[in-house]
Amino acid sequence: SYAIARGNMSNKTVFFLRHGQAAHNVNAEPLRAAGCTFTEFLNQMKADDVFDAPLTEAGREQARCAGEDTVMVTKARGVDLICASPLSRAIDTANAVFKSAPLSTPRFVLEDLREISGWMVNAKRRRSSELAKLYTGWDVTSNVLTEEDDFFDPAKLESDDSVRRRANAALKWIWEREESAIAVVAHGGLFHKLIHDNEKVRAHKAPLRFQNCQLEECSFRYLQEEDIFELSFSR
């Protein structure tokens, strides 16, 4: 059970946002949409693999358009904390989509929000010092504790249990923050494990799968007696 200081206090609002289209998504996402197997999906991403896969031009346009949407501008102005995966496609998406958030809004890079790690270098992050130079205004060092990506294993994918532990640690971190409206910018694989394959999470009306640059709003609370995180999506 988590020793969580906030207990059963009032709910938070969380905006889950998957990054825009990145280099490894161009061919794999259409295959997945057409009903390919998960193995075929992984193999296509492996074929298109590139280190810390950046947003494509289409992905940047997705994020730019989302950030200029009238409804999104209103949401962004109400966000009082932004956190993102240490992979550049997530941080770049966060900067574009939440560009209307006040400059004083805290921005944290969370190692625990990274995509399922290992095997493919699109899931390997940059050195923490490089991230700090590239993304001024973001707190990198509080939650990215090593300079090199020591977590990445080129020989194999991260285990499901490891992904779930990270996802739950991220939820715990978010719940214990004082802010009440929080943007979480990360990845499709991480979100699936967090929401749908996680005994510590009870999700209501959750999307089965996040598309590139898809944003979903939910009410978030921790049920201390049950030791469960509850996510109620606005759908």
XYZ file of C-alpha atoms in Angstrom:
235
model
C 0.000 0.000 0.000
C 1.211 3.524 -0.771
C 1.858 5.906 2.097
C 0.310 8.854 0.297
C 0.087 12.120 2.151
C -2.960 13.471 0.309
C -5.146 10.555 1.396
C -8.689 10.780 0.005
C -8.703 14.496 -0.691
C -10.463 16.116 -3.644
C -9.971 14.817 -7.164
C -7.419 16.123 -9.625
C -7.964 16.741 -13.315
C -5.413 14.991 -15.517
C -4.927 15.501 -19.246
C -3.288 12.424 -20.760
C -1.695 13.253 -24.120
C 0.164 10.909 -26.431
C 2.969 12.456 -28.477
C 2.442 13.386 -32.127
C 3.502 11.141 -34.978
C 7.182 10.211 -34.682
C 9.588 8.572 -37.124
C 8.870 5.026 -35.959
C 5.062 5.507 -36.197
C 4.774 6.349 -39.898
C 4.361 2.770 -41.127
C 3.557 0.932 -37.889
C 0.450 2.916 -36.915
C -1.436 2.215 -40.195
C -0.575 -1.472 -39.819
C -1.939 -1.497 -36.282
C -5.107 0.288 -37.380
C -5.582 -2.328 -40.107
C -5.521 -5.115 -37.520
C -1.988 -6.495 -37.694
C -0.669 -8.640 -34.856
C 1.286 -7.047 -32.032
C 4.415 -8.858 -33.235
C 3.980 -7.411 -36.730
C 3.491 -3.979 -35.167
C 6.718 -4.292 -33.161
C 8.658 -5.588 -36.152
C 7.586 -2.635 -38.280
C 8.691 -0.191 -35.591
C 11.978 -2.081 -35.376
C 12.420 -1.727 -39.135
C 11.876 2.037 -38.852
C 13.853 2.395 -35.623
C 15.851 5.555 -34.936
C 17.423 6.880 -31.744
C 15.009 8.926 -29.594
C 12.600 8.977 -32.539
C 11.752 12.626 -33.279
C 8.420 14.017 -34.358
C 7.866 13.927 -38.100
C 6.714 17.034 -39.925
C 3.190 15.593 -39.705
C 3.645 15.056 -35.962
C 4.771 18.636 -35.449
C 1.750 19.822 -37.420
C -0.553 17.645 -35.281
C 0.855 19.213 -32.128
C 0.782 22.747 -33.544
C -2.863 22.425 -34.609
C -3.839 20.961 -31.245
C -2.119 23.821 -29.443
C -4.027 26.396 -31.483
C -7.431 24.761 -31.026
C -9.723 27.109 -29.091
C -10.813 24.457 -26.600
C -7.221 23.340 -26.086
C -6.053 26.901 -25.466
C -8.622 27.198 -22.682
C -7.535 23.893 -21.155
C -3.855 24.829 -21.395
C -4.418 28.114 -19.591
C -5.935 26.170 -16.693
C -3.118 23.636 -16.359
C -0.918 24.216 -13.326
C 1.633 21.418 -13.880
C 3.039 19.765 -17.012
C 5.041 16.550 -16.912
C 6.466 14.573 -19.795
C 8.505 11.538 -20.727
C 12.245 12.173 -21.237
C 11.927 11.212 -24.913
C 12.088 14.281 -27.125
C 8.894 13.530 -29.052
C 6.914 13.827 -25.808
C 8.564 17.056 -24.640
C 8.241 18.649 -28.097
C 4.559 17.692 -28.184
C 4.017 19.128 -24.702
C 5.664 22.424 -25.683
C 3.458 22.785 -28.759
C 0.124 21.617 -27.353
C 0.409 23.439 -24.036
C 2.046 26.584 -25.393
C -0.800 28.688 -23.956
C -0.010 27.588 -20.409
C 1.472 30.384 -18.292
C 5.266 30.603 -18.415
C 5.289 30.108 -14.648
C 3.686 26.646 -14.977
C 6.106 24.043 -13.549
C 7.365 21.580 -16.181
C 8.972 18.301 -15.106
C 10.591 15.521 -17.112
C 9.725 12.195 -15.444
C 11.810 9.112 -16.165
C 8.855 6.955 -15.094
C 6.761 8.266 -18.021
C 9.135 6.962 -20.694
C 7.932 4.459 -23.280
C 8.390 0.713 -22.790
C 12.172 0.499 -22.831
C 14.662 -1.772 -24.542
C 15.348 -3.466 -27.886
C 14.445 -0.434 -30.028
C 16.499 2.747 -29.773
C 13.442 4.937 -30.390
C 12.868 4.286 -26.645
C 16.408 5.293 -25.621
C 16.693 8.785 -24.149
C 19.398 11.390 -24.529
C 21.899 12.238 -21.807
C 20.252 14.234 -19.043
C 22.668 17.147 -19.567
C 21.686 17.277 -23.251
C 17.990 17.266 -22.358
C 18.564 20.130 -19.925
C 20.295 22.176 -22.642
C 17.668 21.392 -25.275
C 14.672 22.027 -23.047
C 15.302 25.090 -20.930
C 12.360 25.779 -18.679
C 11.960 22.074 -17.922
C 13.168 20.512 -14.683
C 15.117 17.501 -15.925
C 17.425 16.621 -13.060
C 14.859 16.193 -10.243
C 13.420 13.028 -11.778
C 16.066 11.891 -14.296
C 18.751 10.736 -11.924
C 21.477 9.395 -14.233
C 23.390 11.145 -17.008
C 23.367 8.122 -19.307
C 20.295 6.025 -20.073
C 21.346 3.131 -17.865
C 17.800 1.746 -17.890
C 17.829 0.901 -21.607
C 18.687 -2.711 -22.525
C 19.387 -3.186 -26.259
C 18.900 -6.947 -25.979
C 15.298 -7.097 -24.789
C 12.080 -5.244 -24.092
C 11.304 -4.117 -20.565
C 9.036 -6.495 -18.637
C 5.344 -5.728 -18.149
C 5.816 -5.671 -14.375
C 8.559 -3.078 -14.679
C 6.391 -0.847 -16.887
C 3.491 -1.089 -14.450
C 5.741 -0.234 -11.493
C 6.959 2.873 -13.289
C 3.433 3.880 -14.323
C 2.196 3.563 -10.749
C 5.181 5.489 -9.416
C 4.311 8.301 -11.842
C 0.677 8.287 -10.673
C 1.838 8.427 -7.049
C 4.108 11.378 -7.839
C 1.252 13.204 -9.571
C -1.185 12.540 -6.728
C 1.222 13.837 -4.105
C 1.797 17.121 -5.931
C -0.147 20.135 -4.711
C -1.348 21.080 -8.208
C -4.876 20.072 -9.254
C -4.832 20.296 -13.075
C -1.979 18.304 -14.578
C -0.889 17.491 -18.124
C 0.821 14.118 -18.628
C 2.522 13.719 -22.005
C 3.843 10.267 -22.807
C 3.409 7.200 -25.011
C 0.890 4.674 -26.280
C 2.559 1.622 -24.771
C 3.020 3.249 -21.382
C -0.579 4.492 -21.336
C -1.910 1.030 -22.206
C -0.051 -0.568 -19.298
C -1.022 2.250 -16.956
C -4.745 2.224 -17.789
C -5.716 -1.222 -19.074
C -3.185 -3.723 -17.725
C -2.751 -2.583 -14.161
C -4.343 -4.005 -11.017
C -3.618 -0.737 -9.188
C -5.792 1.307 -11.584
C -9.557 1.360 -12.003
C -10.428 3.189 -15.222
C -13.869 4.291 -16.402
C -14.673 5.109 -20.065
C -10.997 4.991 -20.996
C -9.941 4.929 -24.661
C -8.835 1.470 -25.790
C -5.801 2.997 -27.472
C -4.333 6.489 -27.765
C -3.680 7.706 -31.301
C -0.841 10.113 -32.026
C -1.530 13.478 -30.386
C -4.760 12.234 -28.812
C -5.683 14.040 -25.600
C -8.057 12.634 -22.995
C -9.242 14.394 -19.853
C -10.034 12.496 -16.673
C -10.825 12.920 -13.008
C -8.097 11.306 -10.897
C -8.138 10.183 -7.290
C -6.440 7.708 -4.981
C -8.685 5.409 -2.938
C -6.562 4.761 0.107
C -8.723 2.033 1.670
C -8.562 0.008 -1.555
C -5.029 1.073 -2.539
C -6.342 1.892 -6.008
C -5.887 4.817 -8.401
C -9.189 5.711 -10.065
C -9.362 7.391 -13.474
C -12.762 8.582 -14.725
C -12.484 9.791 -18.314
C -14.695 12.500 -19.800
C -15.983 10.709 -22.898
